[in-house]
PDB file of C-alpha atoms in Angstrom:
ATOM      1  CA  GLU O 178       0.000   0.000   0.000  1.00 72.00           C
ATOM      2  CA  THR O 179       1.099   3.604   0.545  1.00 76.00           C
ATOM      3  CA  GLY O 180       3.237   3.075   3.658  1.00 94.00           C
ATOM      4  CA  VAL O 181       0.751   4.965   5.840  1.00 97.00           C
ATOM      5  CA  THR O 182      -1.519   2.950   8.115  1.00 97.00           C
ATOM      6  CA  GLN O 183      -4.492   4.116  10.138  1.00 97.00           C
ATOM      7  CA  THR O 184      -6.389   2.440  12.963  1.00 97.00           C
ATOM      8  CA  PRO O 185      -9.172   1.815  13.531  1.00 97.00           C
ATOM      9  CA  ARG O 186     -10.649   1.733  10.036  1.00 96.00           C
ATOM     10  CA  HIS O 187     -14.161   2.229  11.381  1.00 97.00           C
ATOM     11  CA  LEU O 188     -15.312   3.816  14.653  1.00 96.00           C
ATOM     12  CA  VAL O 189     -18.746   4.476  16.100  1.00 95.00           C
ATOM     13  CA  MET O 190     -18.842   6.623  19.204  1.00 93.00           C
ATOM     14  CA  GLY O 191     -21.370   8.437  21.313  1.00 90.00           C
ATOM     15  CA  MET O 192     -21.174  12.164  21.917  1.00 89.00           C
ATOM     16  CA  THR O 193     -19.862  11.682  25.459  1.00 87.00           C
ATOM     17  CA  ASN O 194     -17.132   9.166  24.567  1.00 88.00           C
ATOM     18  CA  LYS O 195     -13.403   9.738  24.309  1.00 94.00           C
ATOM     19  CA  LYS O 196     -11.520   7.905  21.583  1.00 95.00           C
ATOM     20  CA  SER O 197      -8.278   8.232  19.637  1.00 97.00           C
ATOM     21  CA  LEU O 198      -7.328   7.726  16.014  1.00 98.00           C
ATOM     22  CA  LYS O 199      -3.853   6.478  15.214  1.00 98.00           C
ATOM     23  CA  CYS O 200      -1.676   7.000  12.162  1.00 98.00           C
ATOM     24  CA  GLU O 201       1.727   5.486  11.486  1.00 98.00           C
ATOM     25  CA  GLN O 202       4.016   6.030   8.511  1.00 97.00           C
ATOM     26  CA  HIS O 203       6.900   3.792   7.466  1.00 96.00           C
ATOM     27  CA  LEU O 204       8.334   6.128   4.828  1.00 96.00           C
ATOM     28  CA  GLY O 205      10.875   8.072   6.862  1.00 96.00           C
ATOM     29  CA  HIS O 206       8.908  11.279   6.354  1.00 97.00           C
ATOM     30  CA  ASN O 207       9.063  14.308   8.615  1.00 96.00           C
ATOM     31  CA  ALA O 208       5.674  15.922   7.999  1.00 96.00           C
ATOM     32  CA  MET O 209       2.289  14.460   8.922  1.00 97.00           C
ATOM     33  CA  TYR O 210      -1.220  15.735   8.299  1.00 97.00           C
ATOM     34  CA  TRP O 211      -4.803  15.193   9.468  1.00 97.00           C
ATOM     35  CA  TYR O 212      -7.609  15.795   6.976  1.00 97.00           C
ATOM     36  CA  LYS O 213     -11.389  15.584   7.296  1.00 97.00           C
ATOM     37  CA  GLN O 214     -13.526  14.443   4.370  1.00 95.00           C
ATOM     38  CA  SER O 215     -17.276  14.877   4.829  1.00 94.00           C
ATOM     39  CA  ALA O 216     -19.847  13.605   2.377  1.00 88.00           C
ATOM     40  CA  LYS O 217     -20.318  15.940  -0.590  1.00 80.00           C
ATOM     41  CA  LYS O 218     -17.731  18.456   0.733  1.00 88.00           C
ATOM     42  CA  PRO O 219     -14.116  19.073  -0.316  1.00 90.00           C
ATOM     43  CA  LEU O 220     -11.237  17.742   1.729  1.00 93.00           C
ATOM     44  CA  GLU O 221     -10.385  19.942   4.716  1.00 94.00           C
ATOM     45  CA  LEU O 222      -6.889  20.179   6.171  1.00 95.00           C
ATOM     46  CA  MET O 223      -7.053  20.075   9.978  1.00 96.00           C
ATOM     47  CA  PHE O 224      -3.516  19.914  11.373  1.00 96.00           C
ATOM     48  CA  VAL O 225       0.074  19.764  10.135  1.00 96.00           C
ATOM     49  CA  TYR O 226       3.150  18.604  12.015  1.00 96.00           C
ATOM     50  CA  ASN O 227       6.650  19.159  10.666  1.00 94.00           C
ATOM     51  CA  PHE O 228       9.536  17.522  12.542  1.00 95.00           C
ATOM     52  CA  LYS O 229       7.092  16.846  15.441  1.00 94.00           C
ATOM     53  CA  GLU O 230       6.138  20.519  15.746  1.00 95.00           C
ATOM     54  CA  GLN O 231       2.596  21.647  14.973  1.00 94.00           C
ATOM     55  CA  THR O 232       2.774  24.152  12.139  1.00 93.00           C
ATOM     56  CA  GLU O 233      -0.896  24.408  11.204  1.00 90.00           C
ATOM     57  CA  ASN O 234      -4.186  24.338  13.079  1.00 91.00           C
ATOM     58  CA  ASN O 235      -6.880  25.207  10.582  1.00 89.00           C
ATOM     59  CA  SER O 236      -9.324  26.628  13.146  1.00 92.00           C
ATOM     60  CA  VAL O 237     -10.241  23.166  14.340  1.00 95.00           C
ATOM     61  CA  PRO O 238     -12.567  22.927  17.394  1.00 95.00           C
ATOM     62  CA  SER O 239     -10.827  21.969  20.621  1.00 95.00           C
ATOM     63  CA  ARG O 240     -12.786  18.710  20.849  1.00 96.00           C
ATOM     64  CA  PHE O 241     -10.170  17.478  18.338  1.00 97.00           C
ATOM     65  CA  SER O 242      -6.721  17.265  19.920  1.00 97.00           C
ATOM     66  CA  PRO O 243      -3.707  16.105  17.876  1.00 98.00           C
ATOM     67  CA  GLU O 244      -0.542  14.560  19.223  1.00 97.00           C
ATOM     68  CA  CYS O 245       2.705  13.810  17.413  1.00 97.00           C
ATOM     69  CA  PRO O 246       5.132  11.987  19.732  1.00 96.00           C
ATOM     70  CA  ASN O 247       7.639  11.326  16.925  1.00 94.00           C
ATOM     71  CA  SER O 248       7.893  11.733  13.172  1.00 92.00           C
ATOM     72  CA  SER O 249       6.385   8.299  12.519  1.00 96.00           C
ATOM     73  CA  HIS O 250       3.256   8.524  14.652  1.00 97.00           C
ATOM     74  CA  LEU O 251       0.299  10.871  14.741  1.00 98.00           C
ATOM     75  CA  PHE O 252      -2.787  10.691  16.918  1.00 98.00           C
ATOM     76  CA  LEU O 253      -6.101  12.497  16.909  1.00 98.00           C
ATOM     77  CA  HIS O 254      -7.794  12.482  20.303  1.00 98.00           C
ATOM     78  CA  LEU O 255     -11.558  12.919  20.186  1.00 96.00           C
ATOM     79  CA  HIS O 256     -13.920  13.956  22.965  1.00 94.00           C
ATOM     80  CA  THR O 257     -17.502  15.222  23.220  1.00 93.00           C
ATOM     81  CA  LEU O 258     -17.960  15.118  19.463  1.00 94.00           C
ATOM     82  CA  GLN O 259     -21.068  16.206  17.578  1.00 94.00           C
ATOM     83  CA  PRO O 260     -22.987  14.237  14.923  1.00 93.00           C
ATOM     84  CA  GLU O 261     -21.688  16.670  12.270  1.00 94.00           C
ATOM     85  CA  ASP O 262     -18.181  15.429  13.052  1.00 96.00           C
ATOM     86  CA  SER O 263     -19.064  12.137  11.368  1.00 96.00           C
ATOM     87  CA  ALA O 264     -16.695  11.866   8.403  1.00 96.00           C
ATOM     88  CA  LEU O 265     -13.700  10.076   6.926  1.00 96.00           C
ATOM     89  CA  TYR O 266     -10.534  11.164   8.729  1.00 98.00           C
ATOM     90  CA  LEU O 267      -7.434  10.839   6.602  1.00 97.00           C
ATOM     91  CA  CYS O 268      -3.813  10.925   7.659  1.00 98.00           C
ATOM     92  CA  ALA O 269      -1.012  11.774   5.240  1.00 97.00           C
ATOM     93  CA  SER O 270       2.746  12.180   5.344  1.00 96.00           C
ATOM     94  CA  SER O 271       5.384  13.836   3.187  1.00 95.00           C
ATOM     95  CA  ARG O 272       9.132  14.269   3.193  1.00 95.00           C
ATOM     96  CA  GLU O 273       8.678  17.705   4.756  1.00 92.00           C
ATOM     97  CA  GLN O 274       5.921  20.285   4.599  1.00 90.00           C
ATOM     98  CA  GLY O 275       5.893  22.176   1.310  1.00 85.00           C
ATOM     99  CA  THR O 276       5.890  21.089  -2.312  1.00 82.00           C
ATOM    100  CA  TYR O 277       6.388  17.404  -1.631  1.00 88.00           C
ATOM    101  CA  GLU O 278       4.165  14.536  -2.601  1.00 90.00           C
ATOM    102  CA  GLN O 279       1.789  13.515   0.159  1.00 93.00           C
ATOM    103  CA  TYR O 280       1.019   9.865   0.836  1.00 95.00           C
ATOM    104  CA  PHE O 281      -2.363   9.139   2.358  1.00 96.00           C
ATOM    105  CA  GLY O 282      -3.551   6.383   4.615  1.00 97.00           C
ATOM    106  CA  PRO O 283      -6.848   4.556   4.019  1.00 95.00           C
ATOM    107  CA  GLY O 284      -8.716   6.680   6.537  1.00 96.00           C
ATOM    108  CA  THR O 285     -10.897   6.083   9.588  1.00 97.00           C
ATOM    109  CA  ARG O 286     -14.638   6.211   8.974  1.00 96.00           C
ATOM    110  CA  LEU O 287     -16.061   7.899  12.098  1.00 97.00           C
ATOM    111  CA  THR O 288     -19.728   7.906  13.004  1.00 96.00           C
ATOM    112  CA  VAL O 289     -20.894   9.961  15.972  1.00 95.00           C
ATOM    113  CA  THR O 290     -24.261   8.911  17.374  1.00 92.00           C
TER     114      THR O 290
ATOM    115  CA  LYS F 194     -11.683  34.929  -2.681  1.00 86.00           C
ATOM    116  CA  ASN F 195      -9.419  31.921  -3.183  1.00 88.00           C
ATOM    117  CA  GLN F 196     -11.370  29.074  -4.776  1.00 93.00           C
ATOM    118  CA  VAL F 197     -10.931  25.919  -6.832  1.00 96.00           C
ATOM    119  CA  GLU F 198     -13.701  24.810  -9.172  1.00 97.00           C
ATOM    120  CA  GLN F 199     -13.763  21.457 -10.908  1.00 97.00           C
ATOM    121  CA  SER F 200     -15.873  20.344 -13.826  1.00 96.00           C
ATOM    122  CA  PRO F 201     -17.736  18.290 -14.637  1.00 97.00           C
ATOM    123  CA  GLN F 202     -19.041  17.066 -11.265  1.00 96.00           C
ATOM    124  CA  SER F 203     -19.453  13.592 -12.700  1.00 97.00           C
ATOM    125  CA  LEU F 204     -18.650  11.868 -15.954  1.00 97.00           C
ATOM    126  CA  ILE F 205     -19.459   8.503 -17.509  1.00 98.00           C
ATOM    127  CA  ILE F 206     -17.321   7.173 -20.361  1.00 98.00           C
ATOM    128  CA  LEU F 207     -16.815   3.862 -22.104  1.00 98.00           C
ATOM    129  CA  GLU F 208     -13.706   1.819 -21.493  1.00 98.00           C
ATOM    130  CA  GLY F 209     -10.951   2.681 -23.948  1.00 97.00           C
ATOM    131  CA  LYS F 210     -12.132   6.253 -24.529  1.00 98.00           C
ATOM    132  CA  ASN F 211     -10.203   9.388 -23.560  1.00 98.00           C
ATOM    133  CA  CYS F 212     -11.517  12.108 -21.268  1.00 98.00           C
ATOM    134  CA  THR F 213     -10.467  15.488 -19.888  1.00 98.00           C
ATOM    135  CA  LEU F 214     -11.253  16.889 -16.460  1.00 98.00           C
ATOM    136  CA  GLN F 215     -11.049  20.613 -15.737  1.00 98.00           C
ATOM    137  CA  CYS F 216      -9.835  22.631 -12.762  1.00 98.00           C
ATOM    138  CA  ASN F 217     -10.130  26.433 -12.601  1.00 98.00           C
ATOM    139  CA  TYR F 218      -8.749  28.369  -9.677  1.00 97.00           C
ATOM    140  CA  THR F 219      -8.548  31.900  -8.335  1.00 96.00           C
ATOM    141  CA  VAL F 220      -5.856  31.145  -5.725  1.00 92.00           C
ATOM    142  CA  SER F 221      -3.188  33.810  -5.589  1.00 90.00           C
ATOM    143  CA  PRO F 222      -0.268  33.974  -5.173  1.00 90.00           C
ATOM    144  CA  PHE F 223       0.011  30.517  -6.687  1.00 90.00           C
ATOM    145  CA  SER F 224       2.575  27.947  -5.592  1.00 90.00           C
ATOM    146  CA  ASN F 225       1.613  24.582  -7.036  1.00 93.00           C
ATOM    147  CA  LEU F 226      -1.291  22.492  -8.271  1.00 95.00           C
ATOM    148  CA  ARG F 227      -1.836  18.817  -7.508  1.00 96.00           C
ATOM    149  CA  TRP F 228      -4.116  16.189  -8.967  1.00 97.00           C
ATOM    150  CA  TYR F 229      -5.183  13.238  -6.826  1.00 97.00           C
ATOM    151  CA  LYS F 230      -7.103  10.065  -7.616  1.00 97.00           C
ATOM    152  CA  GLN F 231      -9.338   8.720  -4.861  1.00 96.00           C
ATOM    153  CA  ASP F 232     -10.934   5.293  -5.138  1.00 94.00           C
ATOM    154  CA  THR F 233     -14.119   4.778  -3.144  1.00 90.00           C
ATOM    155  CA  GLY F 234     -13.350   4.065   0.507  1.00 85.00           C
ATOM    156  CA  ARG F 235      -9.629   4.742   0.154  1.00 90.00           C
ATOM    157  CA  GLY F 236      -7.229   7.630   0.652  1.00 93.00           C
ATOM    158  CA  PRO F 237      -6.229   9.899  -2.267  1.00 95.00           C
ATOM    159  CA  VAL F 238      -3.207   8.974  -4.363  1.00 95.00           C
ATOM    160  CA  SER F 239      -1.037  11.689  -5.888  1.00 94.00           C
ATOM    161  CA  LEU F 240      -0.967  11.774  -9.711  1.00 96.00           C
ATOM    162  CA  THR F 241       0.988  14.970 -10.446  1.00 95.00           C
ATOM    163  CA  ILE F 242       2.354  18.108  -8.788  1.00 93.00           C
ATOM    164  CA  MET F 243       3.032  21.149 -10.980  1.00 94.00           C
ATOM    165  CA  THR F 244       4.620  24.489 -10.121  1.00 91.00           C
ATOM    166  CA  PHE F 245       3.937  27.702 -12.041  1.00 86.00           C
ATOM    167  CA  SER F 246       6.858  27.092 -14.421  1.00 90.00           C
ATOM    168  CA  GLU F 247       5.572  23.691 -15.568  1.00 92.00           C
ATOM    169  CA  ASN F 248       2.816  23.496 -18.144  1.00 93.00           C
ATOM    170  CA  THR F 249       2.548  19.749 -18.640  1.00 97.00           C
ATOM    171  CA  LYS F 250       3.351  16.652 -16.641  1.00 96.00           C
ATOM    172  CA  SER F 251       2.570  13.005 -17.312  1.00 96.00           C
ATOM    173  CA  ASN F 252       2.138   9.967 -15.120  1.00 96.00           C
ATOM    174  CA  GLY F 253       1.449   6.953 -17.311  1.00 97.00           C
ATOM    175  CA  ARG F 254      -1.908   7.449 -19.039  1.00 98.00           C
ATOM    176  CA  TYR F 255      -2.544  10.616 -17.027  1.00 98.00           C
ATOM    177  CA  THR F 256      -1.366  13.962 -18.406  1.00 98.00           C
ATOM    178  CA  ALA F 257      -1.915  17.195 -16.512  1.00 98.00           C
ATOM    179  CA  THR F 258      -1.614  20.640 -18.070  1.00 98.00           C
ATOM    180  CA  LEU F 259      -1.354  24.000 -16.365  1.00 97.00           C
ATOM    181  CA  ASP F 260      -1.926  27.495 -17.711  1.00 95.00           C
ATOM    182  CA  ALA F 261      -0.875  29.817 -14.898  1.00 92.00           C
ATOM    183  CA  ASP F 262      -1.950  32.880 -16.883  1.00 92.00           C
ATOM    184  CA  THR F 263      -5.569  31.798 -17.221  1.00 95.00           C
ATOM    185  CA  LYS F 264      -5.466  29.866 -13.929  1.00 95.00           C
ATOM    186  CA  GLN F 265      -6.670  26.663 -15.524  1.00 97.00           C
ATOM    187  CA  SER F 266      -5.541  23.063 -15.341  1.00 98.00           C
ATOM    188  CA  SER F 267      -6.752  19.917 -17.008  1.00 98.00           C
ATOM    189  CA  LEU F 268      -6.222  16.213 -16.420  1.00 98.00           C
ATOM    190  CA  HIS F 269      -6.358  14.088 -19.561  1.00 98.00           C
ATOM    191  CA  ILE F 270      -6.858  10.338 -19.241  1.00 98.00           C
ATOM    192  CA  THR F 271      -5.919   8.287 -22.283  1.00 98.00           C
ATOM    193  CA  ALA F 272      -7.375   4.890 -23.179  1.00 98.00           C
ATOM    194  CA  SER F 273      -9.451   4.686 -20.011  1.00 97.00           C
ATOM    195  CA  GLN F 274      -9.656   1.486 -17.992  1.00 97.00           C
ATOM    196  CA  LEU F 275     -12.267   0.250 -15.543  1.00 97.00           C
ATOM    197  CA  SER F 276      -9.772   0.898 -12.737  1.00 97.00           C
ATOM    198  CA  ASP F 277      -9.819   4.613 -13.603  1.00 98.00           C
ATOM    199  CA  SER F 278     -13.284   4.818 -12.020  1.00 98.00           C
ATOM    200  CA  ALA F 279     -12.672   7.118  -9.065  1.00 97.00           C
ATOM    201  CA  SER F 280     -12.918  10.709  -7.886  1.00 97.00           C
ATOM    202  CA  TYR F 281     -10.251  13.098  -9.159  1.00 98.00           C
ATOM    203  CA  ILE F 282      -9.384  16.007  -6.902  1.00 97.00           C
ATOM    204  CA  CYS F 283      -7.550  19.218  -7.801  1.00 97.00           C
ATOM    205  CA  VAL F 284      -5.668  21.023  -5.003  1.00 96.00           C
ATOM    206  CA  VAL F 285      -3.958  24.419  -5.237  1.00 95.00           C
ATOM    207  CA  SER F 286      -1.404  25.748  -2.736  1.00 92.00           C
ATOM    208  CA  LEU F 287      -0.575  29.301  -1.763  1.00 90.00           C
ATOM    209  CA  LEU F 288       2.895  30.726  -2.169  1.00 87.00           C
ATOM    210  CA  TYR F 289       4.650  31.683   1.090  1.00 84.00           C
ATOM    211  CA  ASN F 290       2.370  29.419   3.143  1.00 81.00           C
ATOM    212  CA  PHE F 291       3.280  25.755   2.916  1.00 75.00           C
ATOM    213  CA  ASN F 292       0.098  24.600   4.566  1.00 82.00           C
ATOM    214  CA  LYS F 293      -2.559  26.637   2.837  1.00 86.00           C
ATOM    215  CA  PHE F 294      -4.349  24.261   0.477  1.00 90.00           C
ATOM    216  CA  TYR F 295      -7.507  24.924  -1.518  1.00 93.00           C
ATOM    217  CA  PHE F 296      -9.405  21.810  -2.537  1.00 94.00           C
ATOM    218  CA  GLY F 297     -11.800  21.273  -5.396  1.00 96.00           C
ATOM    219  CA  SER F 298     -14.940  19.231  -4.852  1.00 95.00           C
ATOM    220  CA  GLY F 299     -13.715  16.599  -7.280  1.00 96.00           C
ATOM    221  CA  THR F 300     -14.934  14.967 -10.479  1.00 97.00           C
ATOM    222  CA  LYS F 301     -16.446  11.501 -10.120  1.00 97.00           C
ATOM    223  CA  LEU F 302     -15.469   9.408 -13.134  1.00 98.00           C
ATOM    224  CA  ASN F 303     -17.270   6.176 -13.996  1.00 98.00           C
ATOM    225  CA  VAL F 304     -15.715   4.025 -16.715  1.00 98.00           C
ATOM    226  CA  LYS F 305     -18.152   1.467 -18.079  1.00 97.00           C
ATOM    227  CA  PRO F 306     -17.274  -1.676 -20.046  1.00 96.00           C
TER     228      PRO F 306
END
Protein backbone atom coordinates (compact mmCIF):
# COMPACT_ATOMS: atom_id res chain seq x y z
CA GLU A 1 0.00 0.00 0.00
CA THR A 2 1.10 3.60 0.55
CA GLY A 3 3.24 3.07 3.66
CA VAL A 4 0.75 4.96 5.84
CA THR A 5 -1.52 2.95 8.12
CA GLN A 6 -4.49 4.12 10.14
CA THR A 7 -6.39 2.44 12.96
CA PRO A 8 -9.17 1.82 13.53
CA ARG A 9 -10.65 1.73 10.04
CA HIS A 10 -14.16 2.23 11.38
CA LEU A 11 -15.31 3.82 14.65
CA VAL A 12 -18.75 4.48 16.10
CA MET A 13 -18.84 6.62 19.20
CA GLY A 14 -21.37 8.44 21.31
CA MET A 15 -21.17 12.16 21.92
CA THR A 16 -19.86 11.68 25.46
CA ASN A 17 -17.13 9.17 24.57
CA LYS A 18 -13.40 9.74 24.31
CA LYS A 19 -11.52 7.90 21.58
CA SER A 20 -8.28 8.23 19.64
CA LEU A 21 -7.33 7.73 16.01
CA LYS A 22 -3.85 6.48 15.21
CA CYS A 23 -1.68 7.00 12.16
CA GLU A 24 1.73 5.49 11.49
CA GLN A 25 4.02 6.03 8.51
CA HIS A 26 6.90 3.79 7.47
CA LEU A 27 8.33 6.13 4.83
CA GLY A 28 10.88 8.07 6.86
CA HIS A 29 8.91 11.28 6.35
CA ASN A 30 9.06 14.31 8.62
CA ALA A 31 5.67 15.92 8.00
CA MET A 32 2.29 14.46 8.92
CA TYR A 33 -1.22 15.73 8.30
CA TRP A 34 -4.80 15.19 9.47
CA TYR A 35 -7.61 15.80 6.98
CA LYS A 36 -11.39 15.58 7.30
CA GLN A 37 -13.53 14.44 4.37
CA SER A 38 -17.28 14.88 4.83
CA ALA A 39 -19.85 13.61 2.38
CA LYS A 40 -20.32 15.94 -0.59
CA LYS A 41 -17.73 18.46 0.73
CA PRO A 42 -14.12 19.07 -0.32
CA LEU A 43 -11.24 17.74 1.73
CA GLU A 44 -10.38 19.94 4.72
CA LEU A 45 -6.89 20.18 6.17
CA MET A 46 -7.05 20.07 9.98
CA PHE A 47 -3.52 19.91 11.37
CA VAL A 48 0.07 19.76 10.14
CA TYR A 49 3.15 18.60 12.02
CA ASN A 50 6.65 19.16 10.67
CA PHE A 51 9.54 17.52 12.54
CA LYS A 52 7.09 16.85 15.44
CA GLU A 53 6.14 20.52 15.75
CA GLN A 54 2.60 21.65 14.97
CA THR A 55 2.77 24.15 12.14
CA GLU A 56 -0.90 24.41 11.20
CA ASN A 57 -4.19 24.34 13.08
CA ASN A 58 -6.88 25.21 10.58
CA SER A 59 -9.32 26.63 13.15
CA VAL A 60 -10.24 23.17 14.34
CA PRO A 61 -12.57 22.93 17.39
CA SER A 62 -10.83 21.97 20.62
CA ARG A 63 -12.79 18.71 20.85
CA PHE A 64 -10.17 17.48 18.34
CA SER A 65 -6.72 17.27 19.92
CA PRO A 66 -3.71 16.10 17.88
CA GLU A 67 -0.54 14.56 19.22
CA CYS A 68 2.71 13.81 17.41
CA PRO A 69 5.13 11.99 19.73
CA ASN A 70 7.64 11.33 16.93
CA SER A 71 7.89 11.73 13.17
CA SER A 72 6.39 8.30 12.52
CA HIS A 73 3.26 8.52 14.65
CA LEU A 74 0.30 10.87 14.74
CA PHE A 75 -2.79 10.69 16.92
CA LEU A 76 -6.10 12.50 16.91
CA HIS A 77 -7.79 12.48 20.30
CA LEU A 78 -11.56 12.92 20.19
CA HIS A 79 -13.92 13.96 22.97
CA THR A 80 -17.50 15.22 23.22
CA LEU A 81 -17.96 15.12 19.46
CA GLN A 82 -21.07 16.21 17.58
CA PRO A 83 -22.99 14.24 14.92
CA GLU A 84 -21.69 16.67 12.27
CA ASP A 85 -18.18 15.43 13.05
CA SER A 86 -19.06 12.14 11.37
CA ALA A 87 -16.69 11.87 8.40
CA LEU A 88 -13.70 10.08 6.93
CA TYR A 89 -10.53 11.16 8.73
CA LEU A 90 -7.43 10.84 6.60
CA CYS A 91 -3.81 10.92 7.66
CA ALA A 92 -1.01 11.77 5.24
CA SER A 93 2.75 12.18 5.34
CA SER A 94 5.38 13.84 3.19
CA ARG A 95 9.13 14.27 3.19
CA GLU A 96 8.68 17.71 4.76
CA GLN A 97 5.92 20.28 4.60
CA GLY A 98 5.89 22.18 1.31
CA THR A 99 5.89 21.09 -2.31
CA TYR A 100 6.39 17.40 -1.63
CA GLU A 101 4.17 14.54 -2.60
CA GLN A 102 1.79 13.52 0.16
CA TYR A 103 1.02 9.87 0.84
CA PHE A 104 -2.36 9.14 2.36
CA GLY A 105 -3.55 6.38 4.62
CA PRO A 106 -6.85 4.56 4.02
CA GLY A 107 -8.72 6.68 6.54
CA THR A 108 -10.90 6.08 9.59
CA ARG A 109 -14.64 6.21 8.97
CA LEU A 110 -16.06 7.90 12.10
CA THR A 111 -19.73 7.91 13.00
CA VAL A 112 -20.89 9.96 15.97
CA THR A 113 -24.26 8.91 17.37
CA LYS B 1 -11.68 34.93 -2.68
CA ASN B 2 -9.42 31.92 -3.18
CA GLN B 3 -11.37 29.07 -4.78
CA VAL B 4 -10.93 25.92 -6.83
CA GLU B 5 -13.70 24.81 -9.17
CA GLN B 6 -13.76 21.46 -10.91
CA SER B 7 -15.87 20.34 -13.83
CA PRO B 8 -17.74 18.29 -14.64
CA GLN B 9 -19.04 17.07 -11.27
CA SER B 10 -19.45 13.59 -12.70
CA LEU B 11 -18.65 11.87 -15.95
CA ILE B 12 -19.46 8.50 -17.51
CA ILE B 13 -17.32 7.17 -20.36
CA LEU B 14 -16.82 3.86 -22.10
CA GLU B 15 -13.71 1.82 -21.49
CA GLY B 16 -10.95 2.68 -23.95
CA LYS B 17 -12.13 6.25 -24.53
CA ASN B 18 -10.20 9.39 -23.56
CA CYS B 19 -11.52 12.11 -21.27
CA THR B 20 -10.47 15.49 -19.89
CA LEU B 21 -11.25 16.89 -16.46
CA GLN B 22 -11.05 20.61 -15.74
CA CYS B 23 -9.84 22.63 -12.76
CA ASN B 24 -10.13 26.43 -12.60
CA TYR B 25 -8.75 28.37 -9.68
CA THR B 26 -8.55 31.90 -8.33
CA VAL B 27 -5.86 31.15 -5.72
CA SER B 28 -3.19 33.81 -5.59
CA PRO B 29 -0.27 33.97 -5.17
CA PHE B 30 0.01 30.52 -6.69
CA SER B 31 2.57 27.95 -5.59
CA ASN B 32 1.61 24.58 -7.04
CA LEU B 33 -1.29 22.49 -8.27
CA ARG B 34 -1.84 18.82 -7.51
CA TRP B 35 -4.12 16.19 -8.97
CA TYR B 36 -5.18 13.24 -6.83
CA LYS B 37 -7.10 10.07 -7.62
CA GLN B 38 -9.34 8.72 -4.86
CA ASP B 39 -10.93 5.29 -5.14
CA THR B 40 -14.12 4.78 -3.14
CA GLY B 41 -13.35 4.07 0.51
CA ARG B 42 -9.63 4.74 0.15
CA GLY B 43 -7.23 7.63 0.65
CA PRO B 44 -6.23 9.90 -2.27
CA VAL B 45 -3.21 8.97 -4.36
CA SER B 46 -1.04 11.69 -5.89
CA LEU B 47 -0.97 11.77 -9.71
CA THR B 48 0.99 14.97 -10.45
CA ILE B 49 2.35 18.11 -8.79
CA MET B 50 3.03 21.15 -10.98
CA THR B 51 4.62 24.49 -10.12
CA PHE B 52 3.94 27.70 -12.04
CA SER B 53 6.86 27.09 -14.42
CA GLU B 54 5.57 23.69 -15.57
CA ASN B 55 2.82 23.50 -18.14
CA THR B 56 2.55 19.75 -18.64
CA LYS B 57 3.35 16.65 -16.64
CA SER B 58 2.57 13.00 -17.31
CA ASN B 59 2.14 9.97 -15.12
CA GLY B 60 1.45 6.95 -17.31
CA ARG B 61 -1.91 7.45 -19.04
CA TYR B 62 -2.54 10.62 -17.03
CA THR B 63 -1.37 13.96 -18.41
CA ALA B 64 -1.92 17.19 -16.51
CA THR B 65 -1.61 20.64 -18.07
CA LEU B 66 -1.35 24.00 -16.37
CA ASP B 67 -1.93 27.50 -17.71
CA ALA B 68 -0.87 29.82 -14.90
CA ASP B 69 -1.95 32.88 -16.88
CA THR B 70 -5.57 31.80 -17.22
CA LYS B 71 -5.47 29.87 -13.93
CA GLN B 72 -6.67 26.66 -15.52
CA SER B 73 -5.54 23.06 -15.34
CA SER B 74 -6.75 19.92 -17.01
CA LEU B 75 -6.22 16.21 -16.42
CA HIS B 76 -6.36 14.09 -19.56
CA ILE B 77 -6.86 10.34 -19.24
CA THR B 78 -5.92 8.29 -22.28
CA ALA B 79 -7.37 4.89 -23.18
CA SER B 80 -9.45 4.69 -20.01
CA GLN B 81 -9.66 1.49 -17.99
CA LEU B 82 -12.27 0.25 -15.54
CA SER B 83 -9.77 0.90 -12.74
CA ASP B 84 -9.82 4.61 -13.60
CA SER B 85 -13.28 4.82 -12.02
CA ALA B 86 -12.67 7.12 -9.06
CA SER B 87 -12.92 10.71 -7.89
CA TYR B 88 -10.25 13.10 -9.16
CA ILE B 89 -9.38 16.01 -6.90
CA CYS B 90 -7.55 19.22 -7.80
CA VAL B 91 -5.67 21.02 -5.00
CA VAL B 92 -3.96 24.42 -5.24
CA SER B 93 -1.40 25.75 -2.74
CA LEU B 94 -0.58 29.30 -1.76
CA LEU B 95 2.89 30.73 -2.17
CA TYR B 96 4.65 31.68 1.09
CA ASN B 97 2.37 29.42 3.14
CA PHE B 98 3.28 25.75 2.92
CA ASN B 99 0.10 24.60 4.57
CA LYS B 100 -2.56 26.64 2.84
CA PHE B 101 -4.35 24.26 0.48
CA TYR B 102 -7.51 24.92 -1.52
CA PHE B 103 -9.40 21.81 -2.54
CA GLY B 104 -11.80 21.27 -5.40
CA SER B 105 -14.94 19.23 -4.85
CA GLY B 106 -13.72 16.60 -7.28
CA THR B 107 -14.93 14.97 -10.48
CA LYS B 108 -16.45 11.50 -10.12
CA LEU B 109 -15.47 9.41 -13.13
CA ASN B 110 -17.27 6.18 -14.00
CA VAL B 111 -15.71 4.02 -16.71
CA LYS B 112 -18.15 1.47 -18.08
CA PRO B 113 -17.27 -1.68 -20.05
